[in-house]
Short mmCIF file of C-alpha atoms in Angstrom, two decimals:
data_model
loop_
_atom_site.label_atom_id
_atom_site.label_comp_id
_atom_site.label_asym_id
_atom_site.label_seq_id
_atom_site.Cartn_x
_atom_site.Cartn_y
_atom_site.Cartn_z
CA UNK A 1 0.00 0.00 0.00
CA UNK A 2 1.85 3.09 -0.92
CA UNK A 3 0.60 5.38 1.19
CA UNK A 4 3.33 8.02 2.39
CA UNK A 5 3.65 8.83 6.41
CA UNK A 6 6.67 11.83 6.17
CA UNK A 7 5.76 15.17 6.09
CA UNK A 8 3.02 14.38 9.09
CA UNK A 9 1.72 17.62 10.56
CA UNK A 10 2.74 20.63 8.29
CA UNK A 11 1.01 21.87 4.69
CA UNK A 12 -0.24 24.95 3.74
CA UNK A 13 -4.05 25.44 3.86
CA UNK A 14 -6.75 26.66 1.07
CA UNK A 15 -6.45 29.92 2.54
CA UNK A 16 -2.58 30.07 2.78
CA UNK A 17 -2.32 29.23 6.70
CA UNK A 18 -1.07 26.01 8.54
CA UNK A 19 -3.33 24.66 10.86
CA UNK A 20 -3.00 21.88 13.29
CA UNK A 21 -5.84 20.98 15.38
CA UNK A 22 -4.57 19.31 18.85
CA UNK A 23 -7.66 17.39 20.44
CA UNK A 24 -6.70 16.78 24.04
CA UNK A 25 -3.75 14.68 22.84
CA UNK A 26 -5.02 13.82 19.10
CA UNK A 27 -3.59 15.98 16.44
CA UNK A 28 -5.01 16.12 13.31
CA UNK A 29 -3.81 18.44 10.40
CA UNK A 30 -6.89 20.21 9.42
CA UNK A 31 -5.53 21.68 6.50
CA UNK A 32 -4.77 18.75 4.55
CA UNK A 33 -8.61 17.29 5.65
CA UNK A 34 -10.05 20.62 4.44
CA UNK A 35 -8.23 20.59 1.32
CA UNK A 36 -9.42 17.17 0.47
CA UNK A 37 -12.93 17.85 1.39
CA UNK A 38 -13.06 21.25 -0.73
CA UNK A 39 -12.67 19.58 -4.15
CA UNK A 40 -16.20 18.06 -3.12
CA UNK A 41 -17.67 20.96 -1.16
CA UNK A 42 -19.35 23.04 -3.66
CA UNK A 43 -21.28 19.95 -5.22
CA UNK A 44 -22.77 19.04 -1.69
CA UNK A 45 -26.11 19.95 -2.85
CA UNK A 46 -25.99 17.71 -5.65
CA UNK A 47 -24.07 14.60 -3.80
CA UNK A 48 -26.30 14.60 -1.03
CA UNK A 49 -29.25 11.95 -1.84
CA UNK A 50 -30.78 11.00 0.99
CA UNK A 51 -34.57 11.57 0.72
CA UNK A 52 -36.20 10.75 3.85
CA UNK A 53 -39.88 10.01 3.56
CA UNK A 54 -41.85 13.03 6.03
CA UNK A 55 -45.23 11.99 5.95
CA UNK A 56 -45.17 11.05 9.66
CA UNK A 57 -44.06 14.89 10.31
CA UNK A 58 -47.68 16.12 10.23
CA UNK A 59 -48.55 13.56 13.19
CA UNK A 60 -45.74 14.92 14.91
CA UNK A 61 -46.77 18.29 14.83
CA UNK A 62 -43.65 19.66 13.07
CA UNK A 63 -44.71 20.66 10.06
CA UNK A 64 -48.13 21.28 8.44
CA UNK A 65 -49.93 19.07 5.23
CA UNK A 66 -48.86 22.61 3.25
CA UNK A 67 -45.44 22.54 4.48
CA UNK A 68 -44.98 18.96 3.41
CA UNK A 69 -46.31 18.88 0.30
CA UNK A 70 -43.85 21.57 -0.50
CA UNK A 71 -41.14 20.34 1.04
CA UNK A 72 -41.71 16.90 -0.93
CA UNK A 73 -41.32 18.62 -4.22
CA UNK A 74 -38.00 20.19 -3.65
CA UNK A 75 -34.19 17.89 -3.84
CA UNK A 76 -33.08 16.01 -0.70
CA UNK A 77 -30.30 18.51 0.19
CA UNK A 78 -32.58 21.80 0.22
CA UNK A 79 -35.05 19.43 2.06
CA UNK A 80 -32.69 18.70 4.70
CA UNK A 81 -31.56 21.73 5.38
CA UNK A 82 -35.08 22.97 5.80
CA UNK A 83 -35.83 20.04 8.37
CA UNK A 84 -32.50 20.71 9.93
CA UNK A 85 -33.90 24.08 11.62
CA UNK A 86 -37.51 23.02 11.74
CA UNK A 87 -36.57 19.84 13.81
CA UNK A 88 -34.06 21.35 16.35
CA UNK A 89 -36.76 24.19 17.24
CA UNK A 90 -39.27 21.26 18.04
CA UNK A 91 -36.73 18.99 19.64
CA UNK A 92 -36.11 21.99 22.04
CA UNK A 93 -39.37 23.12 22.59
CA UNK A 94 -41.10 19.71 23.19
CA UNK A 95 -38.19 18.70 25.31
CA UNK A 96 -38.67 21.16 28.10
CA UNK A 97 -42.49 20.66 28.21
CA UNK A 98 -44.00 18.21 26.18
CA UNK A 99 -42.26 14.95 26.20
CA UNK A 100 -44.21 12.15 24.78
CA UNK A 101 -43.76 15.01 21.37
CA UNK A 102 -40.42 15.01 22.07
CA UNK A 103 -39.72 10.79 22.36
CA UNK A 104 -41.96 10.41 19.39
CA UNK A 105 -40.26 12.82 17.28
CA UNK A 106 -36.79 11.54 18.51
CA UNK A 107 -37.70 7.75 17.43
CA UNK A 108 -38.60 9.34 14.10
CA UNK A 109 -34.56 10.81 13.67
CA UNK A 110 -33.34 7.39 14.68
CA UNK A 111 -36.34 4.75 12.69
CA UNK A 112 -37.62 6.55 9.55
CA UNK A 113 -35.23 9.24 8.93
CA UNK A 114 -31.90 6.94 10.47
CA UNK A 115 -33.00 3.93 8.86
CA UNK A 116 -32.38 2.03 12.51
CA UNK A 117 -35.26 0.64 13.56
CA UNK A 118 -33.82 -2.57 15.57
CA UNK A 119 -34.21 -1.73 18.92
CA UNK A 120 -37.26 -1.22 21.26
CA UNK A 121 -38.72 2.06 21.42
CA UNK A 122 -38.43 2.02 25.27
CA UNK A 123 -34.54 1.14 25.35
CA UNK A 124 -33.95 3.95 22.81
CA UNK A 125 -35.75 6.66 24.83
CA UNK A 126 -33.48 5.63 27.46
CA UNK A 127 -30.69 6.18 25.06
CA UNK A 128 -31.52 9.31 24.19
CA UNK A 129 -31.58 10.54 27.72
CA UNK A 130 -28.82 9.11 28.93
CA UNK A 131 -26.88 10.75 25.78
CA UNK A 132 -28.19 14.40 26.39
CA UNK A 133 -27.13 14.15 30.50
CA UNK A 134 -23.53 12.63 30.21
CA UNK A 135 -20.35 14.93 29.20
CA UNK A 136 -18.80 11.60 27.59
CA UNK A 137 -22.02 9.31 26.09
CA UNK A 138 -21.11 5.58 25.97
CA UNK A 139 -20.41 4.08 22.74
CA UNK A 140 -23.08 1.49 22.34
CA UNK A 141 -25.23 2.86 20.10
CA UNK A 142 -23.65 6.09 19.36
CA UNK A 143 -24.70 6.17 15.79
CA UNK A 144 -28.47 6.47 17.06
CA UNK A 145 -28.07 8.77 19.93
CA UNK A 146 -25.76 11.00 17.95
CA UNK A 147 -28.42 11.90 15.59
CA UNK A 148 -30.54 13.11 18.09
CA UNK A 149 -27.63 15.23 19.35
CA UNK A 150 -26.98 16.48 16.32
CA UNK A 151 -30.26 17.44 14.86
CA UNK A 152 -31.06 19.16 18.78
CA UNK A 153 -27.55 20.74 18.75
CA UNK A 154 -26.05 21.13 15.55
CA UNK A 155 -22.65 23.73 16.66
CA UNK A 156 -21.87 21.32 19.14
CA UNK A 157 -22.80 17.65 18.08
CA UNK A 158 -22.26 15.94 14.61
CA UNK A 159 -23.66 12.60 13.81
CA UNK A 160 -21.01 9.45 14.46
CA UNK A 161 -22.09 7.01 11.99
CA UNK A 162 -20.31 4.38 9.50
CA UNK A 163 -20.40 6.49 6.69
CA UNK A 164 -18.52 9.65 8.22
CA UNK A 165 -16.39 7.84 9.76
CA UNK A 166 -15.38 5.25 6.87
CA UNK A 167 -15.12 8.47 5.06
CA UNK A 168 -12.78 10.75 7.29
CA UNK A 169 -10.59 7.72 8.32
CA UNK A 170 -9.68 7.09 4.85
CA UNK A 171 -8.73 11.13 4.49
CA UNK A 172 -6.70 10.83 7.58
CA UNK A 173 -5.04 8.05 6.19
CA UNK A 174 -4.68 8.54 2.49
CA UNK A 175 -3.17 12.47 3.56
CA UNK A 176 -1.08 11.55 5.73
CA UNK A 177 -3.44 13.61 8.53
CA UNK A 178 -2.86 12.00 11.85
CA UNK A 179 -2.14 9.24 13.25
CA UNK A 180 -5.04 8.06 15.04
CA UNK A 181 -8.56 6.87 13.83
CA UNK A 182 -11.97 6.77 15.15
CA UNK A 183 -13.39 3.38 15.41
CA UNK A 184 -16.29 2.77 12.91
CA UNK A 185 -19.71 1.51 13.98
CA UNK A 186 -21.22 -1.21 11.97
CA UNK A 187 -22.37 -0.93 8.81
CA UNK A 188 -24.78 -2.37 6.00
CA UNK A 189 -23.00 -0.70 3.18
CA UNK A 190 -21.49 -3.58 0.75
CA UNK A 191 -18.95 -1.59 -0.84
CA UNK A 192 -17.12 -0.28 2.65
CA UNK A 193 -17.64 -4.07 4.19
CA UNK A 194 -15.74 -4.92 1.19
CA UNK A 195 -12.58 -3.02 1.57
CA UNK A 196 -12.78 -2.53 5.87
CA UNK A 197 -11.08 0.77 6.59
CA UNK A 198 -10.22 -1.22 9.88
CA UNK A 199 -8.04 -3.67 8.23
CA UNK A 200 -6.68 -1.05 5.88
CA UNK A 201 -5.40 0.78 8.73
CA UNK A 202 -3.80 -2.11 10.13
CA UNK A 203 -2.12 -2.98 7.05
CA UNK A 204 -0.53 0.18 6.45
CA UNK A 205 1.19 -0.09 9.95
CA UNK A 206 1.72 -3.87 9.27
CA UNK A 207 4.92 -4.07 11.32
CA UNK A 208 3.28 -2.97 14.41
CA UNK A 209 1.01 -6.13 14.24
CA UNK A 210 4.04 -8.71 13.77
CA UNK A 211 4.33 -10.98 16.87
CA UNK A 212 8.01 -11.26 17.74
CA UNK A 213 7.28 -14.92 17.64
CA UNK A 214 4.40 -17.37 17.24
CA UNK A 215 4.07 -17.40 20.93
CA UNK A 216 3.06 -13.81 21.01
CA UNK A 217 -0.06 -14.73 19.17
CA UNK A 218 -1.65 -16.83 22.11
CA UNK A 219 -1.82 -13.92 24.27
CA UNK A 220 -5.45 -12.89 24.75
CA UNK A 221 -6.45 -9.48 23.27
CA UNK A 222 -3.24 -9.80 20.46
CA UNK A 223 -5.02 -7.26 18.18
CA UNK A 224 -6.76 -5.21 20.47
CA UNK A 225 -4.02 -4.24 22.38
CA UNK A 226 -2.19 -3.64 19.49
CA UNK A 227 -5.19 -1.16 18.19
CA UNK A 228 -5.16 1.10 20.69
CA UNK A 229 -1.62 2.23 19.63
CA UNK A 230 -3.94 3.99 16.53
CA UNK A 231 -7.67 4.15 17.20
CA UNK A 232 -8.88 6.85 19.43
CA UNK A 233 -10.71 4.94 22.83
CA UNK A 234 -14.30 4.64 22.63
CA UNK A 235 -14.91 6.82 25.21
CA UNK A 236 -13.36 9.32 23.86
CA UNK A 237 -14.23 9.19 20.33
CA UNK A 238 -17.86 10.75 20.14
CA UNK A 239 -16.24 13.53 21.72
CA UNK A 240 -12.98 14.27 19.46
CA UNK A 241 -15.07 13.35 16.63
CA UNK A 242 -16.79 16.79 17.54
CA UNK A 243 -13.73 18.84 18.17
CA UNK A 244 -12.18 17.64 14.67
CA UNK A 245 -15.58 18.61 12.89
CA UNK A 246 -16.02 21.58 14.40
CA UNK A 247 -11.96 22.41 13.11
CA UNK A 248 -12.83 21.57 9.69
CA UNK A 249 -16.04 23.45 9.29
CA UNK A 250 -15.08 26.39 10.67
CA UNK A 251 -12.64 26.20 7.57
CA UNK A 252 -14.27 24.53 4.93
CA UNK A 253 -17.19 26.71 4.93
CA UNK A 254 -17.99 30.40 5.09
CA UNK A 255 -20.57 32.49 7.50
CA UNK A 256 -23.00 30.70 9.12
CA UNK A 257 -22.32 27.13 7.37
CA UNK A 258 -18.70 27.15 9.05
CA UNK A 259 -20.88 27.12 12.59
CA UNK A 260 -23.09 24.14 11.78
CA UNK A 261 -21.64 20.84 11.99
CA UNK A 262 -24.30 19.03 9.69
CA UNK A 263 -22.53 20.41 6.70
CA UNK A 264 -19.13 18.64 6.84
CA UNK A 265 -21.09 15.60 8.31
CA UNK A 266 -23.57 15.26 5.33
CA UNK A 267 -20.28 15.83 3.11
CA UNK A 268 -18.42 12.78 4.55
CA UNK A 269 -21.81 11.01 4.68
CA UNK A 270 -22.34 11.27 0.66
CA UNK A 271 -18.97 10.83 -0.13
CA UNK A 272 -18.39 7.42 1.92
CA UNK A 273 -19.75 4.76 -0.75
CA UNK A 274 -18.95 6.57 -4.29
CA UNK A 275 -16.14 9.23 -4.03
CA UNK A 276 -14.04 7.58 -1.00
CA UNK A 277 -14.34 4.62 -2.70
CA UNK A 278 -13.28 5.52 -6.17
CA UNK A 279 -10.01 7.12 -4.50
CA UNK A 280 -9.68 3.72 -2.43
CA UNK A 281 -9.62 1.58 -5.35
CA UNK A 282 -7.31 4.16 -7.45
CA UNK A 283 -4.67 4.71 -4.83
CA UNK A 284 -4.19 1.51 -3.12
CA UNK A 285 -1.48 -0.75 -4.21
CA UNK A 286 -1.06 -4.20 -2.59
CA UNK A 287 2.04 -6.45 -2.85
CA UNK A 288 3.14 -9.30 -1.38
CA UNK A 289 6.32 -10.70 -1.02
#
């Protein structure tokens, strides 16, 4: 895999600075993320594709029969962006004072607009509120809970999903942007399952994972100790997931877009299983001795 690792933490930026971000101890070069990202930037509107069915959103008491007739005419990306602001003024208002509006419209994020619709309603209300009252939210199920975050408080939250992070993991390590990863949820998508970021992170620092001997092998928790010399903790990834988003919006976009985090997240999102994948299968080089 030829994949360079000199030249780890300095470039020049779009706009002609340097910038490192350092998240607690996680550094990331922003700069060479935001470059990558800004060849695809300006066709968001037109990558973004999902077209979430909002029937249900009259029910709900979010929008009215007018409001979603119109909004069912218009492309998937203006429609999100719409529901974006519409949704987080509900989500707050029904959370402080109604909150059989607010569980109902929360299990719509997560079942018809998520697509996850596994788990019992009553375990993922308790999900949600154990994710809006902890500083660090456990990892189990973060790709749920995080869209409720995110769609509630959009400066501060960003969704942690398969797709974003497939997506920004291969950046980081096609750019030579850091040397740690976030550890990817589990996915449906055929053509990521196909070529696991997870084991192409691994073999790129293939002489890390060579046991000494064969001996080495039996020891319990070989590759998993072994990880944690490059993916971030789960603990701790939801929240420098957040930090590193936050870096590269405030530089990949202008005004008010730089602010919300939903723009660099529905970026990685629609580039994961066409884009990311064509640069995958263009780059990577294999050989074996």
């Amino acid at each position: 895999m030829k994949i360079d690792r000199t030249d780890k933490f300095t470039t020049t930026s779009v706009i002609g600075l340097t910038k490192v971000t350092d998240s607690s101890h996680y550094k990331f070069n922003v700069a060479k993320i935001v470059t990558y990202l800004k060849k695809y930037s300006e066709d968001l509107p037109n990558l973004y594709v999902w077209n979430v069915n909002i029937e249900k959103l009259v029910g709900l008491k979010v929008l009215t029969e007018k409001e979603r007739d119109k909004l069912s005419e218009i492309k998937p990306y203006e429609k999100e962006i719409i529901l974006k602001d519409r949704i987080r003024k509900k989500l707050n208002e029904f959370y402080h004072n109604q909150k059989n509006e607010f569980d109902n419209l929360c299990l719509w994020i997560i079942k018809d607009w998520g697509g996850i619709t596994g788990a019992k309603d009553e375990n993922t209300i308790e999900l949600i509120k154990q994710f809006l009252n902890q500083n660090e939210p456990i990892f189990n199920r973060i790709a749920s809970a995080s869209k409720v975050g995110a769609y509630m408080f959009p400066e501060k939250y960003t969704i942690y999903d398969s797709r974003v992070t497939y997506s920004l993991n291969w950046i980081i390590l096609s750019e030579n942007a850091g040397e740690k990863f976030f550890p990817i949820p589990e996915g449906r998508n055929s053509k990521m399952s196909a070529f696991d970021m997870n084991v192409l992170i691994r073999l790129r620092n293939i002489q890390k994972y060579k046991p000494i001997n064969t001996e080495e092998l039996t020891k319990r928790l070989y590759i998993n100790n072994k990880d944690k010399s490059y993916f971030i903790p789960t603990k701790k990834a939801y929240s420098e997931l957040n930090k590193l988003i936050k870096d590269i919006s405030s530089d990949l976009w202008e005004g008010e877009k730089s602010k919300m985090l939903y723009y660099t997240e529905m970026l990685l999102f629609s580039i994961a299983d066409k884009e990311i994948f064509n640069d995958i299968t263009s780059k990577l080089t294999l050989s074996i001795k």
